Coordinates of C-alpha atoms in Angstrom, one line a residue:
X125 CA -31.5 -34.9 39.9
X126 CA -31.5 -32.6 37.0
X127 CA -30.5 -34.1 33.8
X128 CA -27.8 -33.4 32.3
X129 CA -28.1 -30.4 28.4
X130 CA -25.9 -31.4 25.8
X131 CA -26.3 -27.9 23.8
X132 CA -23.0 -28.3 21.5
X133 CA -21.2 -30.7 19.9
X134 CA -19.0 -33.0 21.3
X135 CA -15.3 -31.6 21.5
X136 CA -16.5 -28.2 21.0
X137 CA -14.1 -25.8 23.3
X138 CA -15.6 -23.4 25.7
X139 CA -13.7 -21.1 27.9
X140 CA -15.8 -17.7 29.4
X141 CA -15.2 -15.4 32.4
X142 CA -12.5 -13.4 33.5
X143 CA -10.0 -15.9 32.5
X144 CA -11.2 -16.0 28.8
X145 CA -10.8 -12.2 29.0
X146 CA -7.2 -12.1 30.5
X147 CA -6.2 -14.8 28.1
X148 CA -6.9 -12.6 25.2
X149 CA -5.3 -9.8 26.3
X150 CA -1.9 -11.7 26.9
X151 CA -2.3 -12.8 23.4
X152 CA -2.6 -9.0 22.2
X153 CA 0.4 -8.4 23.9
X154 CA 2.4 -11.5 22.4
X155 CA 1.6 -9.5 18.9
X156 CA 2.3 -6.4 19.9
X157 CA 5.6 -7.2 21.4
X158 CA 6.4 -8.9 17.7
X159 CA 5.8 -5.5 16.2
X160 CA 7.2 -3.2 19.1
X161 CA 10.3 -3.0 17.8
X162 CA 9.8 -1.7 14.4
X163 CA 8.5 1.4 15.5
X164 CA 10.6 5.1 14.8
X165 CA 13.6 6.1 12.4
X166 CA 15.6 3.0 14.4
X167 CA 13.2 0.6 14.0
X168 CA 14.7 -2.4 13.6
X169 CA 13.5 -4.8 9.9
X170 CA 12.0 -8.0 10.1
X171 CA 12.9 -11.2 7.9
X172 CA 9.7 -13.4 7.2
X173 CA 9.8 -16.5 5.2
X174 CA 6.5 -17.9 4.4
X175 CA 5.4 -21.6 3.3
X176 CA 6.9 -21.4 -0.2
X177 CA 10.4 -20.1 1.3
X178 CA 10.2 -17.0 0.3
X179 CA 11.9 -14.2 2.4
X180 CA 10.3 -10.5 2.9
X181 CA 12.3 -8.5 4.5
X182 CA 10.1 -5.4 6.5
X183 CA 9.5 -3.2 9.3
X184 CA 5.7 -2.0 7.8
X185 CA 3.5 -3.2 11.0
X186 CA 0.4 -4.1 8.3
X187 CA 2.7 -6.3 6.3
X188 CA 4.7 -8.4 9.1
X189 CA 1.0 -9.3 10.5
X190 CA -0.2 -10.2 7.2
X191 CA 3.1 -12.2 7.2
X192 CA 2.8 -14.1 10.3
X193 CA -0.9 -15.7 9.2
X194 CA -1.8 -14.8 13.1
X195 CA -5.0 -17.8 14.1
X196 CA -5.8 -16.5 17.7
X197 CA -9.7 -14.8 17.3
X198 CA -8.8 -12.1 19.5
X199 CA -5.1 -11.2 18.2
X200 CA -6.6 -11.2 14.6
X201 CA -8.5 -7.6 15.6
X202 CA -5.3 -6.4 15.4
X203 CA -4.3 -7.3 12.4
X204 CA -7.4 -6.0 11.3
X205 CA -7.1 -2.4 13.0
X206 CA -3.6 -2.4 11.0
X207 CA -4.3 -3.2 7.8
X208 CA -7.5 -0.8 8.1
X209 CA -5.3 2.3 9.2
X210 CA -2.5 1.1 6.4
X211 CA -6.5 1.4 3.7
X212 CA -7.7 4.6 5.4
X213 CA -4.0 6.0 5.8
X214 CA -1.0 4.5 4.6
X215 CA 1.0 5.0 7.5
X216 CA 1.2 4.3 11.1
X217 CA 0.6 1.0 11.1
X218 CA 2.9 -0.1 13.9
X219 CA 1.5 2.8 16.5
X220 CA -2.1 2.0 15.8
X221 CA -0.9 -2.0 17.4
X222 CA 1.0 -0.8 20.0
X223 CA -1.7 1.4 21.1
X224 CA -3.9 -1.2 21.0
X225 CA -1.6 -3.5 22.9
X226 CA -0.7 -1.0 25.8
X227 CA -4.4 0.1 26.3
X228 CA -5.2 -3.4 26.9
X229 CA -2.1 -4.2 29.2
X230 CA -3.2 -1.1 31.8
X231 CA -6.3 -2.4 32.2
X232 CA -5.5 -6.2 32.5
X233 CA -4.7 -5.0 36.1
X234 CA -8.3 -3.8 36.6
X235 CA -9.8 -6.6 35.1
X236 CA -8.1 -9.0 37.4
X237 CA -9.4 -6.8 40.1
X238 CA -12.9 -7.6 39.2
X239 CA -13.9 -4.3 37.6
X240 CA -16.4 -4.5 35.1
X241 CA -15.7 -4.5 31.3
X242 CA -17.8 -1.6 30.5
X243 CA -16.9 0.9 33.0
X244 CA -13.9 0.4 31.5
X245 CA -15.0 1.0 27.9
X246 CA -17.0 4.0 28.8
X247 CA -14.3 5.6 30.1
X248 CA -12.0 4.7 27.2
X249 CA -14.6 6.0 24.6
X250 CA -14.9 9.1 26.1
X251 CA -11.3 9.6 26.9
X252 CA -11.0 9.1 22.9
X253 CA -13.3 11.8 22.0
X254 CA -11.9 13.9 24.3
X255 CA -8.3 13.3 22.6
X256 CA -10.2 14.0 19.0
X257 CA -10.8 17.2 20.5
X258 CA -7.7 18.0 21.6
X259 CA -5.9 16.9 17.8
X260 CA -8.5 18.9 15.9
X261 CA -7.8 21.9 18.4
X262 CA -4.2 22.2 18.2
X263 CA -3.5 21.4 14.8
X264 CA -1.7 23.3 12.3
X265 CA -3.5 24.4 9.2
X266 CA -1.9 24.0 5.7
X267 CA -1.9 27.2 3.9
X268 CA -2.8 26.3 0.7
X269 CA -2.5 29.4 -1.4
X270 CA 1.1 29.6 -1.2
X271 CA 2.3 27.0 -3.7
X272 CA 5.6 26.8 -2.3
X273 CA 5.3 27.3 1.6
X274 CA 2.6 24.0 0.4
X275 CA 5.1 22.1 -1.5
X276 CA 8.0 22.5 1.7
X277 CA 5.4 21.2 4.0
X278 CA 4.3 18.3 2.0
X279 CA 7.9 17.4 1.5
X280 CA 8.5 17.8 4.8
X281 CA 5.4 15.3 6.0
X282 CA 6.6 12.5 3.1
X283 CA 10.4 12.8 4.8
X284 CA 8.5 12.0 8.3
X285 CA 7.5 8.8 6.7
X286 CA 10.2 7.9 5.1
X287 CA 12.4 8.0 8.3
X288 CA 11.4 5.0 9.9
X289 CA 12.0 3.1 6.3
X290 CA 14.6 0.9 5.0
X291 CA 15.3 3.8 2.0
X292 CA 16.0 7.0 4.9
X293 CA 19.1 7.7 3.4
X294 CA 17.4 8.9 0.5
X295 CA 14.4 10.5 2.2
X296 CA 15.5 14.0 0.6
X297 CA 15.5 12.6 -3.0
X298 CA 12.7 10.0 -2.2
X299 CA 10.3 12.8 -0.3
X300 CA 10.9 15.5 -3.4
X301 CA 9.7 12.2 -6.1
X302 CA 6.8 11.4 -4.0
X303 CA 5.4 15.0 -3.9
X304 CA 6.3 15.6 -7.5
X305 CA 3.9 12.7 -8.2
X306 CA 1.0 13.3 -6.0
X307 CA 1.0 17.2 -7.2
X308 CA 1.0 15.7 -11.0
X309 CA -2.4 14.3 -10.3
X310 CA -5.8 15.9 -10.4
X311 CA -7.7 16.9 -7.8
X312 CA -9.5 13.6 -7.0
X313 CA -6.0 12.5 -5.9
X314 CA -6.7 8.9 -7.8
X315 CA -4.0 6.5 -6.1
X316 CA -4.4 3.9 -9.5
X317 CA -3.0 6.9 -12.0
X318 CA 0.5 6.6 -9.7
X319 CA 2.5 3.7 -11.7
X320 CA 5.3 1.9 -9.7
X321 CA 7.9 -0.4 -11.5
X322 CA 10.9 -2.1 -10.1
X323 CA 13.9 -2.8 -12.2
X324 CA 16.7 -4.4 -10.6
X325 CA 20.3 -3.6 -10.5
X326 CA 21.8 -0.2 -10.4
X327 CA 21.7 2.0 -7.4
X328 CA 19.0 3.3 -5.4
X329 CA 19.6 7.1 -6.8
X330 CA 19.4 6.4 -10.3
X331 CA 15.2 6.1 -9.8
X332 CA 13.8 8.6 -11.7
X333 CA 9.8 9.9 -12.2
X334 CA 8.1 9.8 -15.5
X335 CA 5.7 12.6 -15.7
X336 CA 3.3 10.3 -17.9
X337 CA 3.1 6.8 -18.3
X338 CA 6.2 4.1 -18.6
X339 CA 5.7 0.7 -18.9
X340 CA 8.3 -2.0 -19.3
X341 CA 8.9 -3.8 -23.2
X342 CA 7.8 -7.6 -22.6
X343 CA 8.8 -9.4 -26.4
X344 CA 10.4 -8.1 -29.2
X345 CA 10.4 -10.2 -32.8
X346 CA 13.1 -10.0 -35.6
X347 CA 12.1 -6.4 -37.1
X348 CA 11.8 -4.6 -33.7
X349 CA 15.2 -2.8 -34.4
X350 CA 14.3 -1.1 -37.6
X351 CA 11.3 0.3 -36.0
X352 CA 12.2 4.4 -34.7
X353 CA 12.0 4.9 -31.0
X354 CA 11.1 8.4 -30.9
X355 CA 8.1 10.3 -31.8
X356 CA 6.4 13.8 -31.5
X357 CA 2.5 14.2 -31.3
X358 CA 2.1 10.5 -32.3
X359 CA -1.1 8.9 -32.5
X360 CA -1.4 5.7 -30.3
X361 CA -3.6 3.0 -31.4
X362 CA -4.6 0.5 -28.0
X363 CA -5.5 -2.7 -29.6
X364 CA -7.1 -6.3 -27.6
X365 CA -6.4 -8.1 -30.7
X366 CA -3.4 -10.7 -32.2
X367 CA -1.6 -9.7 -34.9
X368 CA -0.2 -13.4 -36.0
X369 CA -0.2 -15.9 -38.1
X370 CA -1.8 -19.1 -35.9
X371 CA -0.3 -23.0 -37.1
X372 CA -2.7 -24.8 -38.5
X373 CA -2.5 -27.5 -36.1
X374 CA -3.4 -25.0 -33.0
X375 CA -6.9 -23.9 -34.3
X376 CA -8.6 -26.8 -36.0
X377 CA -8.8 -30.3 -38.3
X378 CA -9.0 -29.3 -41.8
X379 CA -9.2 -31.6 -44.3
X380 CA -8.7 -31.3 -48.0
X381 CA -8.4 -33.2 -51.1
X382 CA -5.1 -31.1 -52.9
X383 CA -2.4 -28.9 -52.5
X384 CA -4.2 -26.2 -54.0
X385 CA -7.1 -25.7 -51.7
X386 CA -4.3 -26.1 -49.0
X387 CA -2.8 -23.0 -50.6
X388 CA -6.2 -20.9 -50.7
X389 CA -6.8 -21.5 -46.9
X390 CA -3.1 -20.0 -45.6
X391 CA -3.5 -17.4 -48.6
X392 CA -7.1 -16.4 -46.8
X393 CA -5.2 -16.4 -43.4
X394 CA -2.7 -13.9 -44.7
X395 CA -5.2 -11.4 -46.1
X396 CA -7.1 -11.4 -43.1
X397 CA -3.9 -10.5 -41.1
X398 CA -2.1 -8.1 -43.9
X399 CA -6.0 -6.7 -44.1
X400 CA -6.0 -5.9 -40.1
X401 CA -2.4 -4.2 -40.8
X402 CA -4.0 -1.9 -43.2
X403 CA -6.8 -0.5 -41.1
X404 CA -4.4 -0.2 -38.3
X405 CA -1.7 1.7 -40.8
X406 CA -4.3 3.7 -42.9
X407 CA -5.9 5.1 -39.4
X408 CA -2.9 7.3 -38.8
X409 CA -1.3 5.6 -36.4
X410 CA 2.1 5.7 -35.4
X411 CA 2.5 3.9 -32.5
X412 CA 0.4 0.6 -31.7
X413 CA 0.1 -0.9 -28.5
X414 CA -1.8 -4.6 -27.9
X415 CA -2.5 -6.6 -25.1
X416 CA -2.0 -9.9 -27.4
X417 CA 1.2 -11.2 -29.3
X418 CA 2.2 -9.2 -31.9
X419 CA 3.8 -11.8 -34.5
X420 CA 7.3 -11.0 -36.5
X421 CA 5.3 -10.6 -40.1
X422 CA 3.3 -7.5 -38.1
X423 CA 6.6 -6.0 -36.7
X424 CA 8.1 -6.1 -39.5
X425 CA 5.2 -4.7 -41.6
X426 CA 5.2 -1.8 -39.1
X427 CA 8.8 -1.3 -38.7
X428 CA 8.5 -1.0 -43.3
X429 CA 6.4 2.0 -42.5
X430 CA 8.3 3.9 -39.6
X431 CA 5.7 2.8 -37.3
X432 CA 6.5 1.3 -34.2
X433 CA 4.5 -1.7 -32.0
X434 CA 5.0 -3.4 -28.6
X435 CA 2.6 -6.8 -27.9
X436 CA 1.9 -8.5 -25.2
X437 CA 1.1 -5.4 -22.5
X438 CA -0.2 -5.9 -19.0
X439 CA -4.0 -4.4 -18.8
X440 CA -3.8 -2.3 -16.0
X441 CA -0.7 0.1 -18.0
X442 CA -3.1 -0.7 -21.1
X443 CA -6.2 0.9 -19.1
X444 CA -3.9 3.8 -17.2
X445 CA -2.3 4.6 -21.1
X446 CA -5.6 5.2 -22.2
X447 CA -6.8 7.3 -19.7
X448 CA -3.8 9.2 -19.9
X449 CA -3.6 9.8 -23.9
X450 CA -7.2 9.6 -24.8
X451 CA -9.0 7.2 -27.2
X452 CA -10.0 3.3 -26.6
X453 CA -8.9 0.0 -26.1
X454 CA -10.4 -1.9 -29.5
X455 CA -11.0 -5.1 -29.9
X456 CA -11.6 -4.8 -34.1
X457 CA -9.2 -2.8 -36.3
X458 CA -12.1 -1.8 -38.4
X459 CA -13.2 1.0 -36.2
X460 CA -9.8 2.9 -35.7
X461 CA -10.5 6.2 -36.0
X462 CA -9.5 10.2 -34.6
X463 CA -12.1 8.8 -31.4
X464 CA -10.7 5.9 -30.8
X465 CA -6.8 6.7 -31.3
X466 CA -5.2 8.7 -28.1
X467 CA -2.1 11.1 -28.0
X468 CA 0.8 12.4 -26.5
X469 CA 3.5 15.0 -26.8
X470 CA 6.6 12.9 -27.0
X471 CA 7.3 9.6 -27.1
X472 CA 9.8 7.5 -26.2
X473 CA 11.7 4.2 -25.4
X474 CA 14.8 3.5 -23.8
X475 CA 17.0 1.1 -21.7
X476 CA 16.4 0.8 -18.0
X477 CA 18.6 -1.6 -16.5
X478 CA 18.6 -4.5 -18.8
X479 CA 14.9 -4.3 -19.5
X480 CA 13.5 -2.1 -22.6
X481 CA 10.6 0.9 -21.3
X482 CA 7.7 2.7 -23.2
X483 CA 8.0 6.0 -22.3
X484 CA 4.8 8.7 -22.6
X485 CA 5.1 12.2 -21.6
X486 CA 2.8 15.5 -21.9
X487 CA -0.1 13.1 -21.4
X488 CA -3.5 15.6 -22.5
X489 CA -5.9 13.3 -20.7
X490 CA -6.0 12.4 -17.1
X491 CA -3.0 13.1 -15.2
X492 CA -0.8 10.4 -14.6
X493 CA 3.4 9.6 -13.5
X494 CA 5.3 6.6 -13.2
X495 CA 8.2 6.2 -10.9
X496 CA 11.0 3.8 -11.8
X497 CA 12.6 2.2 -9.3
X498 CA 16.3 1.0 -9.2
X499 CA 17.9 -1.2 -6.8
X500 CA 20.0 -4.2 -5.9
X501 CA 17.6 -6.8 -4.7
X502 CA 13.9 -7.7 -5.4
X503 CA 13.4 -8.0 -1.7
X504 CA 14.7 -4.2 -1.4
X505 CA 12.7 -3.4 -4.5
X506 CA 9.6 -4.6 -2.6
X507 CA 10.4 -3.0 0.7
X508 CA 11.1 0.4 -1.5
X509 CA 7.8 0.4 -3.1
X510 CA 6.2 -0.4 0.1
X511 CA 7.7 2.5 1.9
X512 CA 6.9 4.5 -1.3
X513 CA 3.2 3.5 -1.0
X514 CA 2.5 5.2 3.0
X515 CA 4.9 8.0 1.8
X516 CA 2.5 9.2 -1.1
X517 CA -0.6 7.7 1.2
X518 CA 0.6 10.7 4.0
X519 CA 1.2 13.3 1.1
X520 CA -2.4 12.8 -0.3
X521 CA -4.0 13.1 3.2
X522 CA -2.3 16.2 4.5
X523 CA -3.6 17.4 0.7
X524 CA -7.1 16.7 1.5
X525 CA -7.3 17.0 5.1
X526 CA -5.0 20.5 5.5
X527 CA -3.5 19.8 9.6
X528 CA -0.6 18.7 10.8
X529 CA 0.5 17.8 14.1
X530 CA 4.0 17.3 15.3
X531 CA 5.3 13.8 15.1
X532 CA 8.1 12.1 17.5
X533 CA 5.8 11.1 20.3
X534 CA 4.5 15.2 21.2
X535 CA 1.2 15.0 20.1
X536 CA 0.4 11.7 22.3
X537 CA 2.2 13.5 25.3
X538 CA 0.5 16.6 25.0
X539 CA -2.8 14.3 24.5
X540 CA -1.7 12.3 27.8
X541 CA -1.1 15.7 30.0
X542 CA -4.7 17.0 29.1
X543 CA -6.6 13.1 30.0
X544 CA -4.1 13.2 33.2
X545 CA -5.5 17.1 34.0
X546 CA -8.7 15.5 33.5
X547 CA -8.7 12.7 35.5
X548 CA -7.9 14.6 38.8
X549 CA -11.4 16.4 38.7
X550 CA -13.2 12.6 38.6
X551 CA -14.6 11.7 41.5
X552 CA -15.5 7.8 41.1
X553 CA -13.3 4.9 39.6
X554 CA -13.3 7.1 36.1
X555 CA -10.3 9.1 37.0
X556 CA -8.2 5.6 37.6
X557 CA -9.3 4.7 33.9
X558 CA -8.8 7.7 32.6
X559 CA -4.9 8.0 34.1
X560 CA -4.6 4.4 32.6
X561 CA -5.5 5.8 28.7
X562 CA -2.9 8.9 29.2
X563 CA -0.1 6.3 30.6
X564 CA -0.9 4.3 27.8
X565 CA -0.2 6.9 24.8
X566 CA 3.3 7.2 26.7
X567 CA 4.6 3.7 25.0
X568 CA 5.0 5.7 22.1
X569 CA 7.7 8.0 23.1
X570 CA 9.0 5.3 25.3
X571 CA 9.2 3.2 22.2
X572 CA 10.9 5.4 20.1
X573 CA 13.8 5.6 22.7
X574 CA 13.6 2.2 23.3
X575 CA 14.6 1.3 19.7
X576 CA 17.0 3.7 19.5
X577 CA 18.9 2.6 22.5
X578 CA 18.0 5.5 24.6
X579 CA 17.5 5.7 28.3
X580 CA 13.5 5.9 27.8
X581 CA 13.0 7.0 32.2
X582 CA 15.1 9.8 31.5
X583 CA 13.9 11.4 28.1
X584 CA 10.2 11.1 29.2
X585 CA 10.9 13.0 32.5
X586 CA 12.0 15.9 30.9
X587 CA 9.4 15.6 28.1
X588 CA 6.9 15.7 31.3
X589 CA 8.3 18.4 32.3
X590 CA 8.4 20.5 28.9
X591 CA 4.4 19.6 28.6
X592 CA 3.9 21.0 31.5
X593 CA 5.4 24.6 31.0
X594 CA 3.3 24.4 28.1
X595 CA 6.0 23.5 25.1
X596 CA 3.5 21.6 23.5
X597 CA 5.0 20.3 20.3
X598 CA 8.4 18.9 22.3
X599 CA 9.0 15.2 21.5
X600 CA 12.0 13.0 21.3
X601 CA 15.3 14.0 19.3
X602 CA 16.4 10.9 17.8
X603 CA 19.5 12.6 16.6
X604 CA 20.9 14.2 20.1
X605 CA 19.3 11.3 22.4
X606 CA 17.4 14.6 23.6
X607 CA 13.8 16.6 23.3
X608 CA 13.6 19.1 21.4
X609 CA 10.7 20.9 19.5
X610 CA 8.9 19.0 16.8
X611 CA 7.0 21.6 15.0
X612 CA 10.6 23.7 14.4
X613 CA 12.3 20.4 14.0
X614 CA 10.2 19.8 10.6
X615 CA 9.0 16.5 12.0
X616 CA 5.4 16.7 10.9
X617 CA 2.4 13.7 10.6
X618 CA -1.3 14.7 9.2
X619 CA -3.8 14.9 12.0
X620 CA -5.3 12.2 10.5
X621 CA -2.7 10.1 10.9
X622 CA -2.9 10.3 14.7
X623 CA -6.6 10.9 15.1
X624 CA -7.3 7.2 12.8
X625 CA -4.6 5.8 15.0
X626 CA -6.8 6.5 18.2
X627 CA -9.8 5.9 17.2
X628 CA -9.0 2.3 15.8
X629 CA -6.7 1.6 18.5
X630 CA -9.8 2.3 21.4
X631 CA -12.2 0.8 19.0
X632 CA -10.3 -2.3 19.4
X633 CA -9.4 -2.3 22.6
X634 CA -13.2 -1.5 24.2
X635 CA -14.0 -4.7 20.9
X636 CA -11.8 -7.4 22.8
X637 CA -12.6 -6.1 26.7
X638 CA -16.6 -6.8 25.2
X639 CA -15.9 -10.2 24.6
X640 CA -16.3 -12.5 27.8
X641 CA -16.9 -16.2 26.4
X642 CA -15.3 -18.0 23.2
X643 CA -16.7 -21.2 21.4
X644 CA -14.8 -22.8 19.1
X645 CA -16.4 -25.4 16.9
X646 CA -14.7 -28.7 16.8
X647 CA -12.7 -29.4 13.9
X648 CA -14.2 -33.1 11.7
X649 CA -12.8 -35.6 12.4
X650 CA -11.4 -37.3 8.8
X651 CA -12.2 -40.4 9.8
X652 CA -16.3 -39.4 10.8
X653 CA -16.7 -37.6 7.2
X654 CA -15.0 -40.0 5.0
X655 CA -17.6 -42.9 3.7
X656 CA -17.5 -46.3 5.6
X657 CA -16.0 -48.9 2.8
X658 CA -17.7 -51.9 1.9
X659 CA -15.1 -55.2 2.7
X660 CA -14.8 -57.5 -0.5
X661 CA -14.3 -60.9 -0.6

């Protein structure tokens, strides 16, 4: 009798075979069909509450899986894919899932059958390439030396976007702001020089775009008022310093013998502020921002000399002021000087809502904007400047890789007709995979009509049918509950929208049809860890 290996721990779950591999498949699909409907310009918006009872309201695919704190190994490579494509991208989240999902639900079939894994991953890999080929083939180049045939086609890929968001009323004024911002940039496109704040109340159309930097007024002291709020070619002093008086008691034990040397200590105290304010006045500068307090003695010292001051600033608008107006964040006022001290053309602050903002335009440094957003709710405010975010994502990928495809579920039908073309001159098992990967880009289209209450059977027919007489760029008309052509319909995606969204999706798939055995570690026990106590008498 052979004895008997113990090679893991006690308790430790192991489940392998074709079982294991069907298991995490379903799984995939449980997440994808959280997701599924979310997809197109009638998506529908999900309402997550986490732990701490706090509700987000989204229909972003990369932020309802971060939501949902998903545990299963397997259905955790797609939350991975989408947050990777919302990094790399901005946009597409939701397709790059469902993909995923529907990739994996054709060839559950086949694995069920007994077919092996890897003839099935072979086949998917080079069915991807072969659908790279086909995107880089077909798509559109940008002509970048007309400024304005530029501008209406960025516009045009932001609106695309901002369709399937919660703000698509306002994709015309929304898609105009976003390209206004990206084109204010310089050529590196950096995404950290594109400030977002959110100020509630008021409508949705009263957000405007700073061309500069604007940064909301944290703490005002008695003095504030008298200070002017307006200035032309100031110079801006950035200061990591505090410019108040500390009590005593805060600091350290002092003790003395009379009132006198009591006296000489505050006196010393206010030269050494009253001495900072003179460096910082005699350096020319007219406006002084710090990222510590700035007491009521300062502010009112400043406001005396028609300076103006605001304390108590966040680091990162600190950081993106100075690279915007030139000079340096100090830490001493000693060395304030024409170096260190940055300008602008005008500056400005006003009332936003009910909230006081630093306004700094004609910026000579690096080029920078802020957008100001209004709105009723924060939970609107948040879903806003997400949507924002994959809108000026798109814009800055169709500015640095020049195609464009047409969007609306055409490019993965025309992809699907040329795999389906090629699958009928395979000989061996191949053409059945194949046939699966170009019925699987179909859940796209499908979905789109799906959400939108459309009969999906019907639509994809006679998209079938346009593909084949060669209409190429026909996809689904959300706003007939019809096809009609995508290109001329101005709904356009980068190329690299669709060509990430493949390549992760496959990627994923051929990961989770690899894996054919999971071990999961046992979890301690508390009562095996915690120390054995000693009885007393």
């Amino acid at each position: 009798m052979q004895p008997q290996v113990i090679l893991l721990k006690e308790g430790t779950d192991s489940s392998q075979g074709k079982g294991q591999l069907v298991s995490n498949i379903n799984a995939c699909a449980v997440v994808v069909d959280a997701i599924r409907t979310t997809l197109g310009p009638r998506g529908m918006d999900k309402l997550m509450v986490n732990a701490k009872s706090e509700a987000t309201i989204s229909n972003d695919g990369a932020t309802i899986l971060k939501e949902m704190n998903i545990i299963h190994p397997a259905a955790k490579t797609l939350v991975d894919i989408a947050k990777s494509q919302d990094a790399e991208v901005g946009d597409g989240t939701t397709t790059v899932v469902l993909l995923a999902g529907e990739l994996l639900r054709q060839c559950k079939s086949f694995i069920e059958e007994g077919v092996h894994p890897h003839a099935i991953v072979s086949a998917f890999r080079r069915a991807t390439n072969e659908a790279i080929k086909l995107v880089n083939s077909i798509a559109v180049k940008i002509n970048k030396d007309s400024p304005t045939e530029l501008r209406s086609l960025l516009e045009r890929c932001a609106s695309t976007s901002l369709n399937s968001k919660l703000i698509h009323q306002q994709k015309d004024m929304f898609s105009k702001m976003v390209v206004d911002a990206v084109m204010s940039l310089d050529s590196y496109l950096p995404l950290d020089m594109i400030g977002i704040k959110k100020v509630a109340g008021g409508a949705l159309e009263d957000s405007f775009l700073v061309d500069g930097v604007a940064f909301h007024k944290s703490f005002s002291y008695a003095g504030f008022e008298m200070q002017p709020k307006k200035y032309k070619n100031p110079k801006i002093a950035m200061l990591n310093i505090e410019l108040e008086l500390k009590a005593e008691r805060d600091n350290a034990e002092i003790r003395v013998n009379n009132v006198e040397e009591y006296q000489r200590i505050v006196d010393t105290e206010w030269k050494i502020l009253y001495d900072k304010l003179d460096l910082i006045h005699n350096s020319g500068a007219k406006v002084v921002l710090s990222k510590l307090p700035i007491g009521d003695v300062a502010t009112q010292y400043f406001a005396d000399r028609d300076m103006f001051c605001a304390g108590r600033i966040e680091m990162n608008d600190l950081k993106r002021t100075m690279k915007a107006c030139g000079g340096a964040i100090m830490t001493t006022a000693h060395d304030l000087d024409e170096s260190t001290l940055g300008t602008c053309d005008l500056f400005l602050e006003k009332q936003v809502g009910s909230n006081r903002y630093n306004l700094f335009t004609g910026c000579p440094g690096a080029k920078t904007c802020t957008m100001v957003l209004r709105g009723g709710s924060s939970q609107f405010l948040e879903e806003t400047e997400r949507s924002l975010h994959d809108a000026i994502m798109i814009v800055r990928r169709a500015l640095k890789h020049d195609a464009v495809v047409a969007g609306g579920g055409a490019i993965e039908l025309e992809i699907s007709k040329h795999l389906r073309d090629l699958s009928v001159k395979e000989a061996g098992r191949q053409q059945l995979f194949l046939a699966a990967y170009a019925k699987a880009l179909e859940i796209i289209p499908r979905q789109l009509c799906d959400n939108a209450g459309f009969d999906s059977t019907n639509i994809l027919n006679k998209l079938r049918a346009r593909h084949a007489d060669g209409g190429r760029w026909y996809g689904v008309d959300i706003h007939s509950e019809d096809v009609t052509d995508n290109m001329a319909a101005c709904v356009w995606e980068p190329a690299l929208v669709k060509l990430n969204a493949l390549t992760a999706a496959s990627e994923a798939a051929c990961l989770i049809l690899s894996v054919d055995e999971t071990i999961k570690s046992a979890r301690a026990v508390q009562g095996e860890t915690a120390p054995q106590m000693m009885g007393g008498r």
